[in-house]
Tab-separated table of C-alpha atoms and ligand atoms in Angstrom:
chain	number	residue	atom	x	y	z
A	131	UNK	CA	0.000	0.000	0.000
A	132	UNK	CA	1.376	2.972	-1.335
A	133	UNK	CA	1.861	6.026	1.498
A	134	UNK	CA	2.270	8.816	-1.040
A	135	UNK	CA	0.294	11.710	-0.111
A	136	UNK	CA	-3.094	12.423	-1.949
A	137	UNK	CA	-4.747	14.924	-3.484
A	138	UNK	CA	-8.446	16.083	-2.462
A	139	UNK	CA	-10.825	17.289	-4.826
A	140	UNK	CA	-13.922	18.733	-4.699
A	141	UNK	CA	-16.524	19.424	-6.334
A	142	UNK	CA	-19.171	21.856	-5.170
A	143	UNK	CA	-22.562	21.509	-7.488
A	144	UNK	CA	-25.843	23.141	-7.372
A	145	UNK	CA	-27.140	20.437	-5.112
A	146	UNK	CA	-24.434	18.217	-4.480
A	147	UNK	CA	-20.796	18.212	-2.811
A	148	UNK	CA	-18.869	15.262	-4.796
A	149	UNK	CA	-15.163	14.877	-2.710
A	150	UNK	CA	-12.503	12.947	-3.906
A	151	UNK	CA	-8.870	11.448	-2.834
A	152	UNK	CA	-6.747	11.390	-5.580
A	153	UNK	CA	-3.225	9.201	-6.194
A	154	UNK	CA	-0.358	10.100	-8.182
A	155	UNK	CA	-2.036	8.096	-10.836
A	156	UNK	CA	-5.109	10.425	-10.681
A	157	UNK	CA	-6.937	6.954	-9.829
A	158	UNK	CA	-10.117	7.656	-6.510
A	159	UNK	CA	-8.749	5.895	-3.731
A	160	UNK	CA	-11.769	7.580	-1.670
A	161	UNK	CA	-14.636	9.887	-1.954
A	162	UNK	CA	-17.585	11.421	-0.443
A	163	UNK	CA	-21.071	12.658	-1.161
A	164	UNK	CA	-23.086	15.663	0.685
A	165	UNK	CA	-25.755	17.816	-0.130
A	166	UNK	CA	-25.016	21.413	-0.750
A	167	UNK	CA	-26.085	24.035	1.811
A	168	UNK	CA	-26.946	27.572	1.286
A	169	UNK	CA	-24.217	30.258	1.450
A	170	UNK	CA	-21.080	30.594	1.882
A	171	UNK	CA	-20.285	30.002	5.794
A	172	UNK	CA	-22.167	26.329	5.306
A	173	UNK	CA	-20.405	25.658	2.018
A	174	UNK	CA	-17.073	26.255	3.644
A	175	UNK	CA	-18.262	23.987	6.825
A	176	UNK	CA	-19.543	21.897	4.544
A	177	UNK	CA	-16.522	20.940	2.365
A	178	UNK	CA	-14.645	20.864	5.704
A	179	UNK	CA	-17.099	18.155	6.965
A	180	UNK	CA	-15.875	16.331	3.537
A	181	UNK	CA	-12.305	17.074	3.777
A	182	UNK	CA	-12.151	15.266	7.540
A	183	UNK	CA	-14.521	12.092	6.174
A	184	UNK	CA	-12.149	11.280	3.518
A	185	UNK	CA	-9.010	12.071	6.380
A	186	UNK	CA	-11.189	8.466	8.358
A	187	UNK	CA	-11.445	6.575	5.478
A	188	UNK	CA	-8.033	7.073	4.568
A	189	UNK	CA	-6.960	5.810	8.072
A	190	UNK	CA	-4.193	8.656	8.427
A	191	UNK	CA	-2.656	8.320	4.912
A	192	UNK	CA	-1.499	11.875	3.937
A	193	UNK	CA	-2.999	14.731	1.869
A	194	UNK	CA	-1.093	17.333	-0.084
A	195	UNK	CA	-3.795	19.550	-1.054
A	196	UNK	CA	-6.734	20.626	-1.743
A	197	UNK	CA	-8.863	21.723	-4.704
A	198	UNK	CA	-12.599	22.887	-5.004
A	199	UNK	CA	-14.517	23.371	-8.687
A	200	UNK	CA	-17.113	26.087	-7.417
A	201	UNK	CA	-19.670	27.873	-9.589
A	202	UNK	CA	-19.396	31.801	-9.683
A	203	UNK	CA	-16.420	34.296	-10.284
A	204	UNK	CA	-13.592	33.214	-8.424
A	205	UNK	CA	-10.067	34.511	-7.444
A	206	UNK	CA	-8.090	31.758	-7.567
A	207	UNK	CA	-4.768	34.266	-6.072
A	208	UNK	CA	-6.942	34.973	-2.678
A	209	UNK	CA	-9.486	32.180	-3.154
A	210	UNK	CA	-12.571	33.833	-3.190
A	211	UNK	CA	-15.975	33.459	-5.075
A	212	UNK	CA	-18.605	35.762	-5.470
A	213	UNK	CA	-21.916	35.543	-7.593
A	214	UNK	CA	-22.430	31.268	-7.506
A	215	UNK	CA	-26.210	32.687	-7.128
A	216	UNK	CA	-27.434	28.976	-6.867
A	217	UNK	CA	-25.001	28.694	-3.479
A	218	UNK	CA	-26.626	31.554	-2.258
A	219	UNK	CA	-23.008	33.540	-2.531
A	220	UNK	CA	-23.120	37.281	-3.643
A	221	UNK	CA	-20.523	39.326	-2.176
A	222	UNK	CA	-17.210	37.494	-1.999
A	223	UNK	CA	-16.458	34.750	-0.217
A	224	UNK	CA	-12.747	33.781	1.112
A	225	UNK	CA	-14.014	30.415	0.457
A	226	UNK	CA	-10.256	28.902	0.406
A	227	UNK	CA	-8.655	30.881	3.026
A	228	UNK	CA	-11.220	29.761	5.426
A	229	UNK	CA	-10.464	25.757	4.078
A	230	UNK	CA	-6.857	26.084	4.425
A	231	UNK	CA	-7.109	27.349	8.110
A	232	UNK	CA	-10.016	24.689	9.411
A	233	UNK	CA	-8.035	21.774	7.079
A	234	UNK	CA	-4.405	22.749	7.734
A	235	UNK	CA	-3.458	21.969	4.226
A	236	UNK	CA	-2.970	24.380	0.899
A	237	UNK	CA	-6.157	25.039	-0.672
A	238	UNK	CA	-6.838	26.248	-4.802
A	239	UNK	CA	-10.170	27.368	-5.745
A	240	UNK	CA	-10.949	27.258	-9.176
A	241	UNK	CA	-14.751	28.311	-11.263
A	242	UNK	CA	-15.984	24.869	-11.717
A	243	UNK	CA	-16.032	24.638	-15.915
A	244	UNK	CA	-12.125	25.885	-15.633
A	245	UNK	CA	-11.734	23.175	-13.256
A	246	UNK	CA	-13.503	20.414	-15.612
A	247	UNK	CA	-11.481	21.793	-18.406
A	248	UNK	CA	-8.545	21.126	-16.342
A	249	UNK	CA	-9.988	17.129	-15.704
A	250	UNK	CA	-10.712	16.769	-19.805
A	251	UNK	CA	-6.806	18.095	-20.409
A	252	UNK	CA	-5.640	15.657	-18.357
A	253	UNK	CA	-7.794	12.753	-19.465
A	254	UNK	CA	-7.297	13.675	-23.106
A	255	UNK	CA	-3.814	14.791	-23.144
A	256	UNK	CA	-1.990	13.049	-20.411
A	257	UNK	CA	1.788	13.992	-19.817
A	258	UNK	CA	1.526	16.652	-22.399
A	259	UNK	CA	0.474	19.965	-22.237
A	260	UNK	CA	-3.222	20.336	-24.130
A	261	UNK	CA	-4.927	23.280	-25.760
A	262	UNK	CA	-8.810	22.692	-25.708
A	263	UNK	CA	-11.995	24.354	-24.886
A	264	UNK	CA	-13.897	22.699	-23.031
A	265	UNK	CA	-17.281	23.770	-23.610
A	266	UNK	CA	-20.039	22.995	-20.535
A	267	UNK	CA	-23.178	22.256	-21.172
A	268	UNK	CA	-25.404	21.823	-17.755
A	269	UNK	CA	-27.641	23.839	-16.345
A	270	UNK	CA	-25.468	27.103	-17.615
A	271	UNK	CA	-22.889	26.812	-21.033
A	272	UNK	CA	-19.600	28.183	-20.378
A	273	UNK	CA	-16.339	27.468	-21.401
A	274	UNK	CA	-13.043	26.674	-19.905
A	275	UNK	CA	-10.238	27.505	-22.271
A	276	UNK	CA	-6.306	25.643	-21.927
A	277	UNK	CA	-4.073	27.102	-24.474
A	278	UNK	CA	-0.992	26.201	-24.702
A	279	UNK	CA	-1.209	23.864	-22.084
A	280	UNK	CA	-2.055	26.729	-19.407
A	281	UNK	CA	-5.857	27.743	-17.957
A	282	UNK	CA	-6.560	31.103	-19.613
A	283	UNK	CA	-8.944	32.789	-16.666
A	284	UNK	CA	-9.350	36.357	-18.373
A	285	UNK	CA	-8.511	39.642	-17.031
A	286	UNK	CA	-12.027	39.519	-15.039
A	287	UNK	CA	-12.076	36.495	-15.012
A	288	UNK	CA	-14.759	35.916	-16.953
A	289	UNK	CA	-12.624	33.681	-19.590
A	290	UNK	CA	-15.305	31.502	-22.126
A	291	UNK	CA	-18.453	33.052	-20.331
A	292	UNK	CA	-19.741	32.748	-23.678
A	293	UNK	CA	-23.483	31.107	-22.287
A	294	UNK	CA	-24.532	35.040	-22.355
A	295	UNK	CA	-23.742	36.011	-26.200
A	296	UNK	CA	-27.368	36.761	-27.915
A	297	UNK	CA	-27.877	34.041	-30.153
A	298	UNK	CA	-31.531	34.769	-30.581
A	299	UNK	CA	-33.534	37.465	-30.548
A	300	UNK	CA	-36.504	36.497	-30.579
A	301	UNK	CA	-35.448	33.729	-27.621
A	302	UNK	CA	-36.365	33.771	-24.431
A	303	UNK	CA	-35.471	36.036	-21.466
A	304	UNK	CA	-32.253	34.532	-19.753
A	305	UNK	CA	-31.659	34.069	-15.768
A	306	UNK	CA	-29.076	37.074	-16.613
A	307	UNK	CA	-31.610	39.529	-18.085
A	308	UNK	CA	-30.959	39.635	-21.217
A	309	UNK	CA	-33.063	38.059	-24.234
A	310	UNK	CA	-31.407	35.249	-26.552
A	311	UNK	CA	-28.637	34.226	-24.689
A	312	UNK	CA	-26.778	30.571	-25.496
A	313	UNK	CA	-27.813	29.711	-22.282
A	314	UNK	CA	-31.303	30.771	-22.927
A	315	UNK	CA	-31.580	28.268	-26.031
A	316	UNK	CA	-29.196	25.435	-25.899
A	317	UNK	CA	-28.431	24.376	-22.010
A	318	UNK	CA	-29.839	21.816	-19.709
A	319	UNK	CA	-32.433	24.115	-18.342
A	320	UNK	CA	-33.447	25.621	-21.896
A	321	UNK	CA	-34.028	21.922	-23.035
A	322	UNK	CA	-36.106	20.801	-20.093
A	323	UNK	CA	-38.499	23.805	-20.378
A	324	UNK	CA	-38.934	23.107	-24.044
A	325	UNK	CA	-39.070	19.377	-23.280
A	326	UNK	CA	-39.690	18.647	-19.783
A	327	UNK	CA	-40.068	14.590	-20.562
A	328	UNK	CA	-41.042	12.437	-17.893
A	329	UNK	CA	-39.064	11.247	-14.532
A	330	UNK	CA	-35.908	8.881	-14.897
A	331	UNK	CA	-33.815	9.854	-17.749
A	332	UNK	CA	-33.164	13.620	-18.554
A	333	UNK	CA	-34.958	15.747	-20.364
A	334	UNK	CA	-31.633	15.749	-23.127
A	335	UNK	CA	-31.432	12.261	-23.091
A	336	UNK	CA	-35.606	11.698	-23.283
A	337	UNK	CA	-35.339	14.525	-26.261
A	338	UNK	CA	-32.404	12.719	-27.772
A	339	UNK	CA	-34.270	9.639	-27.861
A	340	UNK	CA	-37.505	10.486	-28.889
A	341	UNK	CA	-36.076	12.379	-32.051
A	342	UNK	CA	-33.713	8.815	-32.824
A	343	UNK	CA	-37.677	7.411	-33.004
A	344	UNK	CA	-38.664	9.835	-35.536
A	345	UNK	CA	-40.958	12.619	-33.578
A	346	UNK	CA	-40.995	15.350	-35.459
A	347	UNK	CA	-40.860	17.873	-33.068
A	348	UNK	CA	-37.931	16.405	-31.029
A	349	UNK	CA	-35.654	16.151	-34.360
A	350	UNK	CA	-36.778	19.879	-34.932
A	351	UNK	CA	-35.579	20.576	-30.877
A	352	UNK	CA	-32.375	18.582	-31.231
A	353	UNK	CA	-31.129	20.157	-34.327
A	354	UNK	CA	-31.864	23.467	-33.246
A	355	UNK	CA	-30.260	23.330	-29.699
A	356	UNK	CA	-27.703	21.232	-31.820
A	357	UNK	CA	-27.064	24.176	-34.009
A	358	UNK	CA	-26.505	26.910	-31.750
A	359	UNK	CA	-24.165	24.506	-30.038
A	360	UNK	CA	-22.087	24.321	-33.166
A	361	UNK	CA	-21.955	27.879	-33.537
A	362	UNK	CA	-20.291	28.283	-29.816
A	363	UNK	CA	-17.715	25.799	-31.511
A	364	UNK	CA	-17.142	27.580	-33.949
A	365	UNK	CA	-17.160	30.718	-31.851
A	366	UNK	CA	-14.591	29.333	-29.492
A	367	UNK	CA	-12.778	27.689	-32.253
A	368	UNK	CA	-11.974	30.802	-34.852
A	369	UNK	CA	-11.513	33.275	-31.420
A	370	UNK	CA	-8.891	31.022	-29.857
A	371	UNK	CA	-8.032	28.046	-32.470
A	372	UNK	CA	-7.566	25.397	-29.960
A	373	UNK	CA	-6.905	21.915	-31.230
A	374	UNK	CA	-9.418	20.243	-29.904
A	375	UNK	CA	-13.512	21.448	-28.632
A	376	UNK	CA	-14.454	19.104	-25.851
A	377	UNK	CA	-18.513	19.006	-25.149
A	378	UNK	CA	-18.924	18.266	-21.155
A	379	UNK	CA	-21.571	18.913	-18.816
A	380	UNK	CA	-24.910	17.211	-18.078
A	381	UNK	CA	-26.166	17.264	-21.901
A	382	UNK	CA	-23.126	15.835	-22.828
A	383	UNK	CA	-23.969	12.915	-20.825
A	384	UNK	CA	-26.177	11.980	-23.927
A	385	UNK	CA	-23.689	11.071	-25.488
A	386	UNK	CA	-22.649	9.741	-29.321
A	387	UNK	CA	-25.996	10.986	-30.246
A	388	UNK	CA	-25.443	14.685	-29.312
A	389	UNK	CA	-21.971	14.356	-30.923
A	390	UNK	CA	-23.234	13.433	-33.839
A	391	UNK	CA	-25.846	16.105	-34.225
A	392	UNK	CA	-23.714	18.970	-32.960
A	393	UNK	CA	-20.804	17.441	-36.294
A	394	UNK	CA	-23.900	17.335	-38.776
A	395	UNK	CA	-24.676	20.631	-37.639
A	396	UNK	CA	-20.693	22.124	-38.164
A	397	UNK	CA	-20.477	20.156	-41.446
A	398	UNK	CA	-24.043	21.946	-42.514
A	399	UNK	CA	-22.772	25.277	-41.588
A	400	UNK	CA	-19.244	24.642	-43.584
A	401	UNK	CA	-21.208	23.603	-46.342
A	402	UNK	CA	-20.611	26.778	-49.295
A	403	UNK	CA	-17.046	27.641	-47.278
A	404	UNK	CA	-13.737	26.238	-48.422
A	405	UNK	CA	-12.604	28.417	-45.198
A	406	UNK	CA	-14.712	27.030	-43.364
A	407	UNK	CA	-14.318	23.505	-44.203
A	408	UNK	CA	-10.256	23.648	-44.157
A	409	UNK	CA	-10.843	23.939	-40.301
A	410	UNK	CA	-12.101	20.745	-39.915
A	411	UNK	CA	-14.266	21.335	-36.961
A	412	UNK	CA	-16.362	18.355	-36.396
A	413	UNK	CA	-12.900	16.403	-36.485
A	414	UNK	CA	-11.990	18.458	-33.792
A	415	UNK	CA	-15.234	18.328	-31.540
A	416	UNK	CA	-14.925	15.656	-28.975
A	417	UNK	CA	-17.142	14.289	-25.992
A	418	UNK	CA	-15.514	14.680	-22.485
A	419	UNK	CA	-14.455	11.022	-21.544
A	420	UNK	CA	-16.485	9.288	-19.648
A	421	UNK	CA	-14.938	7.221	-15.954
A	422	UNK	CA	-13.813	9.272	-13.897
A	423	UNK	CA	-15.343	12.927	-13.416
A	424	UNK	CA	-13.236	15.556	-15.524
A	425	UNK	CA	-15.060	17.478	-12.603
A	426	UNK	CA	-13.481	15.629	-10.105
A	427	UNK	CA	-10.408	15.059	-11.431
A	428	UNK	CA	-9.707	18.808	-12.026
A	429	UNK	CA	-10.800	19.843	-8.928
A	430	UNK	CA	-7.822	17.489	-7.283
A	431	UNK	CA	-5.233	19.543	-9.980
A	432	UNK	CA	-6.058	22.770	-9.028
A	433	UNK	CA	-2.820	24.200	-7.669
A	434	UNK	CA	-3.471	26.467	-4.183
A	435	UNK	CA	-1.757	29.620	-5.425
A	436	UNK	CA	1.503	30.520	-5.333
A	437	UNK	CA	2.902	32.156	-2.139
A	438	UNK	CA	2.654	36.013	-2.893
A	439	UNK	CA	6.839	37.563	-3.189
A	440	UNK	CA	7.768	40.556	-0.180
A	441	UNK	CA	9.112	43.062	-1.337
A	442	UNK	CA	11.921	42.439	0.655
A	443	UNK	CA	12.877	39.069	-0.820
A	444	UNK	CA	12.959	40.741	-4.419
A	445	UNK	CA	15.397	43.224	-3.366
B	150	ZN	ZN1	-27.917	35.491	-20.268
């Protein structure tokens, strides 16, 4: 039995806390389940709660460190998140400050799709650095951008927020206020209001299904949510040219399917463009791989951040 130390992950969802002990392998060696509270005192105690059940399972074998995927705009240099409006967090939080004191071990906070993105880099490119977008479709669509083999978090960190561009203006009104948005038309939540289905599967998977049987009205769903889903690809791909566009999130769950209607979509759309066409897009479009949690995973490689320099020690 190995005695290396371990990396924690965690993952902090709408309604679920998903924590993980990771090996040098980036195999689970232990993990825990919770239910999410509300706000950010609860989440912190919360994740601590998690942090100290894997320490008794693990019967004393070492951790290294800790990393949380959170929804919301976070500071990964002091560790904070502020707006994850479905934690009941607005003002910011010093979410891993808080972790690091009540754990006694270095703690990285990450936005949750950056953190994914992280997982699908190291699942699709082990040993080697990637450049991908991962684009998340759940509940929200974001993106989490590694070029170059580094996690691009923007200067507001707001990096691949792109679930807010108007894509329709006729659409809906989005959670954000604005009319059209991606998110609005082509995310978990915009599918189960336009196809609410019945309990078990999800609604994507239910709408996935019953346009594979031939329903009219589903094929006319899943080629339109499948269409604005290409565009973001081709949105993320032409702005940033990564080599690869990886589809993750709860609609991606559905799997082959959505793949293939999200390529027949990008080859459509190339269709009168040589330019277009020489990119190669649908090639390039992958599904997250399935196992272990790109979630999870990423969560456990978020790095705490580095120790900030005195001035002294520069000098
Ligand atoms: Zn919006």
């Amino acid at each position: 039995v190995s005695t290396a130390a371990l990396r924690v992950g965690i993952d902090i969802g709408g309604t679920k806390i998903l924590a993980t002990a990771i090996d040098g392998d980036d195999q689970i060696v232990a993990s825990v389940r919770a239910a999410t509270p509300l706000g950010g005192e609860a989440v912190v105690a919360a994740a601590h709660a998690a942090v100290e059940e894997l320490r008794g399972q693990l019967r004393g074998r070492p951790l290294a460190s800790v990393g949380l995927g959170i929804p919301g705009q976070v500071d990964h240099d002091l560790g904070t998140v502020a707006h994850a409006v479905n934690l009941g967090i607005g003002e910011a939080v010093a979410i891993g400050p808080a972790l690091a004191a009540r754990t006694g071990l270095p703690v990285g906070v990450e936005n949750d799709v950056n953190a994914a993105a992280l997982g699908a880099a190291a699942l699709l490119r082990p040993g080697r650095p990637a450049d991908l977008a991962y684009l998340s479709v759940g509940t929200g669509v974001a993106a989490g951008l590694i070029l170059d083999g580094r996690l691009r978090r923007g200067s507001h960190r707001v990096s691949g927020e792109i679930g807010h561009l108007r894509v329709a203006p006729d659409g809906p009104r989005c959670e954000c206020g604005l009319i059209g948005c991606l998110e609005a038309v082509a995310s978990g939540a915009a599918i189960a209001r336009q196809w609410p289905g019945t309990d078990g599967q999800s609604p994507a998977e239910q709408l996935f299904a019953a346009a594979a049987d031939g329903d009219p009205a589903a094929i006319e769903l899943r080629d339109t949510v499948a269409g604005h889903l290409a565009d973001a690809v081709v949105l993320l791909a032409v702005t940033v040219d990564p080599e690869l566009v990886v589809l993750g999130g709860g609609v991606a769950e559905v799997g082959l399917p959505l793949l293939a209607a999200v390529r027949r979509s990008l080859v459509a759309r190339a269709d009168r463009s040589p330019f277009r066409r020489s990119l190669e897009l649908a090639d390039r479009t992958v599904l997250v791989p399935t196992g272990i949690s790109a979630g999870i995973l990423g969560a456990a490689l978020v790095a705490p951040p580095a120790p900030s320099v005195e001035p002294e020690a520069v000098a």
